[in-house]
C-alpha atoms as one frame of an Amber mdcrd trajectory, in Angstrom:
protein
 148.187  64.128  93.169 150.911  66.624  92.467 150.323  69.961  90.605 152.228
  68.571  87.527 149.989  65.417  87.542 146.882  67.603  87.925 148.050  69.872
  84.980 148.752  66.903  82.697 145.296  65.375  83.615 143.618  68.601  82.741
 145.556  68.982  79.575 144.729  65.639  78.393 141.046  66.134  79.176 141.135
  69.438  77.056 142.800  67.660  74.103 140.480  64.802  74.265 137.326  67.018
  74.364 138.556  69.105  71.425 138.004  72.283  73.293 140.980  73.960  71.783
 139.850  75.443  68.560 136.230  74.721  68.925 134.917  77.272  71.468 134.382
  80.178  69.053 132.054  82.826  70.303 129.436  84.453  68.031 129.110  88.325
  68.078 126.274  90.075  66.283 127.123  93.210  64.360 123.866  93.578  62.552
 120.781  91.570  63.665 118.639  89.932  61.101 116.801  92.516  58.954 114.483
  92.568  55.926 117.131  92.468  53.269 119.923  89.948  52.376 123.468  90.854
  53.141 125.868  89.262  50.648 129.203  90.776  51.333 131.001  92.498  54.291
 134.497  94.009  54.616 136.315  95.325  57.664 138.972  97.972  58.220 139.697
 100.746  60.819 138.520 103.783  58.769 138.870 106.375  61.578 142.067 104.862
  63.255 140.554 104.601  66.715 141.819 101.013  67.176 138.567  99.238  66.426
 137.703  97.692  63.045 134.648  98.999  61.231 132.671  97.099  58.722 131.153
  98.070  55.262 128.170  96.212  53.881 125.144  96.886  51.607 121.483  95.964
  52.258 118.183  97.533  52.120 119.128  99.791  49.136 122.287 101.358  50.497
 125.836 100.873  51.501 126.501 101.282  55.203 129.496 101.795  57.413 128.998
 100.085  60.839 131.409 101.826  63.216 133.059  99.558  65.689 132.926  98.659
  68.549 129.159  99.804  68.915 128.272  99.147  65.256 126.262 102.389  64.754
 125.098 102.674  61.111 126.350 105.390  58.832 124.933 105.236  55.255 127.459
 106.318  52.747 125.465 105.565  49.480 121.962 104.945  48.352 121.292 102.899
  45.326 119.124 104.570  42.745 118.778 104.607  38.927 120.739 107.095  36.927
 124.259 106.564  37.982 124.888 103.549  35.805 123.709 101.869  32.523 121.811
  99.229  34.389 119.623 100.128  37.431 120.957  98.656  40.631 119.422  96.148
  43.000 119.032  96.535  46.756 122.436  95.201  47.631 125.902  94.296  46.237
 126.657  90.702  45.302 130.341  91.130  46.254 132.718  93.805  47.430 136.402
  94.459  48.426 138.473  97.480  49.699 141.571  98.940  48.084 143.353 102.385
  47.948 142.036 103.381  44.534 143.241 106.898  44.334 146.571 106.370  46.342
 145.651 108.758  49.143 146.480 106.311  51.909 142.960 105.334  52.904 140.935
 102.271  51.731 138.043 102.969  49.317 135.088 100.605  48.826 134.552  98.599
  45.666 131.229  96.826  45.075 129.354  94.953  42.420 125.680  95.795  42.008
 124.794  95.336  38.304 127.572  97.734  37.871 131.105  97.521  39.273 131.754
 100.794  41.193 133.806 102.424  43.994 133.024 104.774  46.710 135.881 107.225
  47.647 136.644 107.384  51.359 136.536 110.860  52.454 138.794 112.581  55.020
 136.067 112.094  57.605 134.425 108.865  56.779 131.891 109.101  59.493 130.742
 112.685  58.849 127.281 111.406  57.703 127.968 112.726  54.117 127.749 110.282
  51.178 131.071 108.856  49.817 131.626 109.796  46.196 130.257 107.335  43.777
 132.214 106.410  40.570 131.845 103.762  37.919 134.608 101.086  37.509 132.837
  99.057  34.768 129.277  98.941  33.594 129.715  96.652  30.656 130.677  93.458
  32.273 127.741  91.864  33.950 127.065  89.248  36.484 130.068  90.163  38.544
 130.219  87.678  41.460 133.667  88.407  42.447 135.849  91.391  43.198 139.483
  90.583  44.123 142.212  93.028  44.477 145.830  92.471  43.732 148.804  93.553
  41.590 148.186  91.466  38.570 150.739  93.031  36.147 153.466  93.553  38.935
 153.751  97.379  38.355 153.392  98.044  42.051 149.802  99.244  41.811 146.712
  97.329  42.930 144.340  96.019  40.191 140.833  94.452  40.428 139.875  91.030
  39.166 136.279  90.632  38.082 134.032  88.197  36.171 131.352  88.702  33.607
 129.195  85.647  33.636 126.148  86.755  31.854 125.001  85.741  28.355 125.763
  87.527  25.146 122.211  88.982  24.882 123.050  91.060  27.950 126.684  91.990
  27.769 129.465  92.527  25.196 131.667  90.227  27.359 129.664  87.031  28.091
 131.121  84.305  30.065 134.470  86.104  30.418 137.008  87.053  32.981 138.827
  90.376  33.259 141.302  92.281  35.411 140.673  96.052  35.715 143.506  98.647
  35.890 143.103 101.723  37.727 143.290 104.678  35.303 145.901 107.490  35.765
 143.179 109.772  37.136 140.483 107.625  38.784 138.530 110.732  39.888 137.872
 111.841  36.386 137.857 108.587  34.395 134.499 107.328  33.223 135.678 103.683
  33.651 138.762 101.668  34.384 141.160 100.060  31.894 139.737  96.448  31.130
 141.744  93.574  30.231 139.821  90.563  29.253 142.098  87.564  29.860 139.440
  84.746  29.432 137.302  85.933  26.351 134.232  83.814  26.384 136.274  81.138
  27.962 134.597  80.850  31.386 131.232  79.197  30.652 128.617  78.637  33.199
 128.161  80.983  36.167 131.661  81.870  37.282 131.944  82.742  40.961 134.948
  83.601  43.062 138.631  84.003  42.072 142.038  83.353  43.667 145.307  85.181
  42.881 148.880  83.640  43.105 151.900  82.514  41.353 151.074  78.697  40.718
 153.835  77.792  38.394 156.773  79.596  39.988 157.567  81.995  37.081 157.174
  85.036  39.168 153.814  86.150  37.723 150.616  85.734  39.566 148.028  83.488
  37.980 144.275  83.720  38.396 141.928  80.811  39.423 138.006  80.721  39.134
 135.290  78.259  39.639 131.788  78.097  37.968 128.532  76.491  38.842 126.522
  75.012  35.898 123.009  73.512  35.383 120.494  74.131  32.699 120.530  77.789
  33.250 124.412  78.056  33.077 125.513  75.566  30.465 129.124  74.690  30.498
 129.856  75.197  34.220 130.794  72.771  37.041 134.521  73.275  36.774 137.562
  74.516  38.668 140.345  76.032  36.532 143.280  78.577  36.555 144.587  80.775
  33.970 148.396  81.194  33.477 149.728  84.704  33.055 151.937  85.383  30.042
 154.981  87.523  30.075 152.812  90.419  29.095 149.684  90.521  31.461 147.636
  92.142  28.654 148.336  89.186  26.329 146.735  85.688  25.903 146.391  83.882
  29.193 146.516  79.913  29.117 143.679  78.142  30.560 144.264  74.993  32.786
 141.315  72.875  33.841 141.700  71.320  37.243 138.460  69.354  37.366 135.096
  69.175  35.434 131.853  67.754  36.636 132.017  69.584  39.924 128.379  70.273
  40.778 128.006  73.780  42.101 131.775  74.771  42.026 132.180  78.257  43.514
 135.485  79.029  45.286 139.118  78.163  44.574 142.171  79.710  46.422 145.867
  79.034  45.919 147.913  78.163  49.064 150.767  75.623  49.800 148.546  73.252
  52.050 151.011  70.409  52.536 154.165  72.290  53.207 156.124  70.959  50.254
 156.837  74.470  48.847 154.410  74.081  45.885 151.069  75.824  45.326 147.974
  73.808  46.034 144.320  74.871  45.688 141.616  75.016  48.378 138.144  74.708
  46.799 134.441  74.430  47.594 131.150  73.673  45.832 129.012  76.416  47.147
 126.001  75.467  45.105 126.549  71.877  45.802 128.193  69.867  48.453 131.829
  69.681  49.718 135.196  71.150  50.367 138.304  69.806  48.761 141.860  70.533
  47.832 144.045  70.031  44.914 147.595  68.845  45.485 150.194  70.576  43.250
 151.874  70.410  41.023 149.717  67.731  39.407 146.707  69.030  41.274 145.268
  65.688  42.466 141.800  66.326  43.904 141.373  65.276  47.573 138.150  65.599
  49.410 138.279  67.268  52.754 134.505  67.410  53.716 132.117  65.655  51.317
 129.002  66.322  53.476 128.835  70.020  54.007 125.996  71.500  52.066 126.360
  74.845  50.055 129.738  76.047  51.335 129.471  79.270  49.365 132.297  81.199
  51.045 135.896  80.101  51.706 138.927  81.195  53.650 142.465  79.917  53.354
 144.394  81.340  56.402 146.411  80.201  59.552 143.592  80.240  61.937 145.382
  78.489  64.890 148.737  80.201  64.564 150.767  77.058  63.900 152.357  78.259
  60.746 150.281  76.330  58.154 147.297  77.334  56.188 143.850  76.119  57.543
 140.368  76.478  55.881 137.036  77.909  56.838 133.583  78.166  55.289 129.923
  78.532  56.097 126.703  77.156  54.434 125.039  79.814  52.380 121.559  79.439
  53.946 120.195  79.314  57.503 120.325  76.015  59.157 123.777  75.482  57.913
 127.050  75.269  59.753 130.055  77.537  60.104 133.215  75.325  60.247 137.016
  75.522  60.135 139.316  72.863  58.939 142.393  72.314  61.021 145.538  71.532
  58.865 148.168  69.375  60.445 150.749  70.872  58.059 150.665  68.061  55.600
 147.241  68.605  54.022 145.329  66.386  56.493 142.421  68.394  57.815 140.237
  68.075  60.855 136.756  69.577  60.879 135.568  71.782  63.644 132.009  73.223
  63.813 131.970  76.604  65.352 128.447  77.773  64.656 125.037  76.611  63.447
 121.914  78.212  62.065 123.925  80.809  60.282 123.915  81.363  56.585 126.741
  83.207  54.565 127.616  84.395  51.135 130.983  85.866  52.126 133.529  85.011
  54.742 136.664  87.047  55.736 139.492  86.219  58.087 140.007  89.338  59.997
 141.351  90.274  63.498 138.165  91.835  64.932 139.252  92.082  68.538 142.916
  93.100  68.329 144.223  90.052  69.902 146.556  89.168  67.128 144.607  86.110
  65.725 142.249  85.813  62.774 138.549  85.782  63.581 135.909  85.098  61.005
 133.550  87.929  59.667 130.198  86.541  58.118 127.956  88.234  55.737 124.676
  86.485  56.393 123.078  86.346  53.004 119.518  84.751  53.662 120.237  84.931
  57.442 120.063  88.724  56.818 122.584  89.592  59.358 126.247  90.359  59.913
 128.083  88.427  62.737 131.725  87.596  63.568 133.080  84.483  65.261 135.798
  85.144  67.807 138.881  82.875  67.535 139.523  81.396  71.024 143.224  80.882
  70.163 145.108  78.055  71.755
């Protein structure tokens, strides 16, 4: 057999076995501990070429310095800094340059939405300065950064899902504008764009121009049930000419048990925005084909896909998906898009829970890996993209 024939035989064997794209390696950042880990974000805070990770657990916010993942506590949760006493960990988080000094600060939601200012020496051992973003909205499951009003400055999208007895802004959605002096302001500028118009337990948001008018729109999903009446929906809100004005609500689908995540992306390559979505407190991953947003099931069987990523994971130029079941015993999977909205499921990990999933290049090889905040697995791990 010639070398060419041997190569083709090997190639066909690899393709047939599904080895490309399936052989993801799991790396442990934080082994399972006593407390839940609901959210994790990554960035190279000290510029040494290795990504670091910030997460909260066991009553504190911690930077884990890569590549050895030594812990540096940067904040301890304790009563007295906000209107409502905090819990042991954040429900969600993100990173953004709040004060415009060129480094990324940490934004978290733990009863109060707050930010921690990144100091000049992030690993000095000293606490990062804590400041309030908003302590009146409540039940904030999502923090998403983006330039909502197109003024060149990054804003923060947040939800307020609790009932009227606990907050002035029940079942509402808001975007929060960084004040002129974030170091001195007691809170950020709050713009409620869905005033009591997001019933149920709203979860995670997406940001993108859906209707092609040049203004980014905001999508949300909400679980329901007896404790959260009016939920079980996917919807998006159309931004008006003035972002502080009245936003128009568009319901994509109702009766979606456990709806949790919805992200805008062109999934079928037709130049129009679609939505990738999941039912994180139910079953299934699906997408909505724009502009009419016809719902199309991708995976009806996956249980509790509470986190969701829409990104080009295989480097072929189209948008793939990834998710992980929220509790231990579940699966971490990615969905390979063939470019027209047809997805092939690849299981890349088992016995791993997650509340939060991020697509990040964790090893500097120019592809996107998956960073997992372990929730009831109580760990932080990342799955290494094998590339193709």
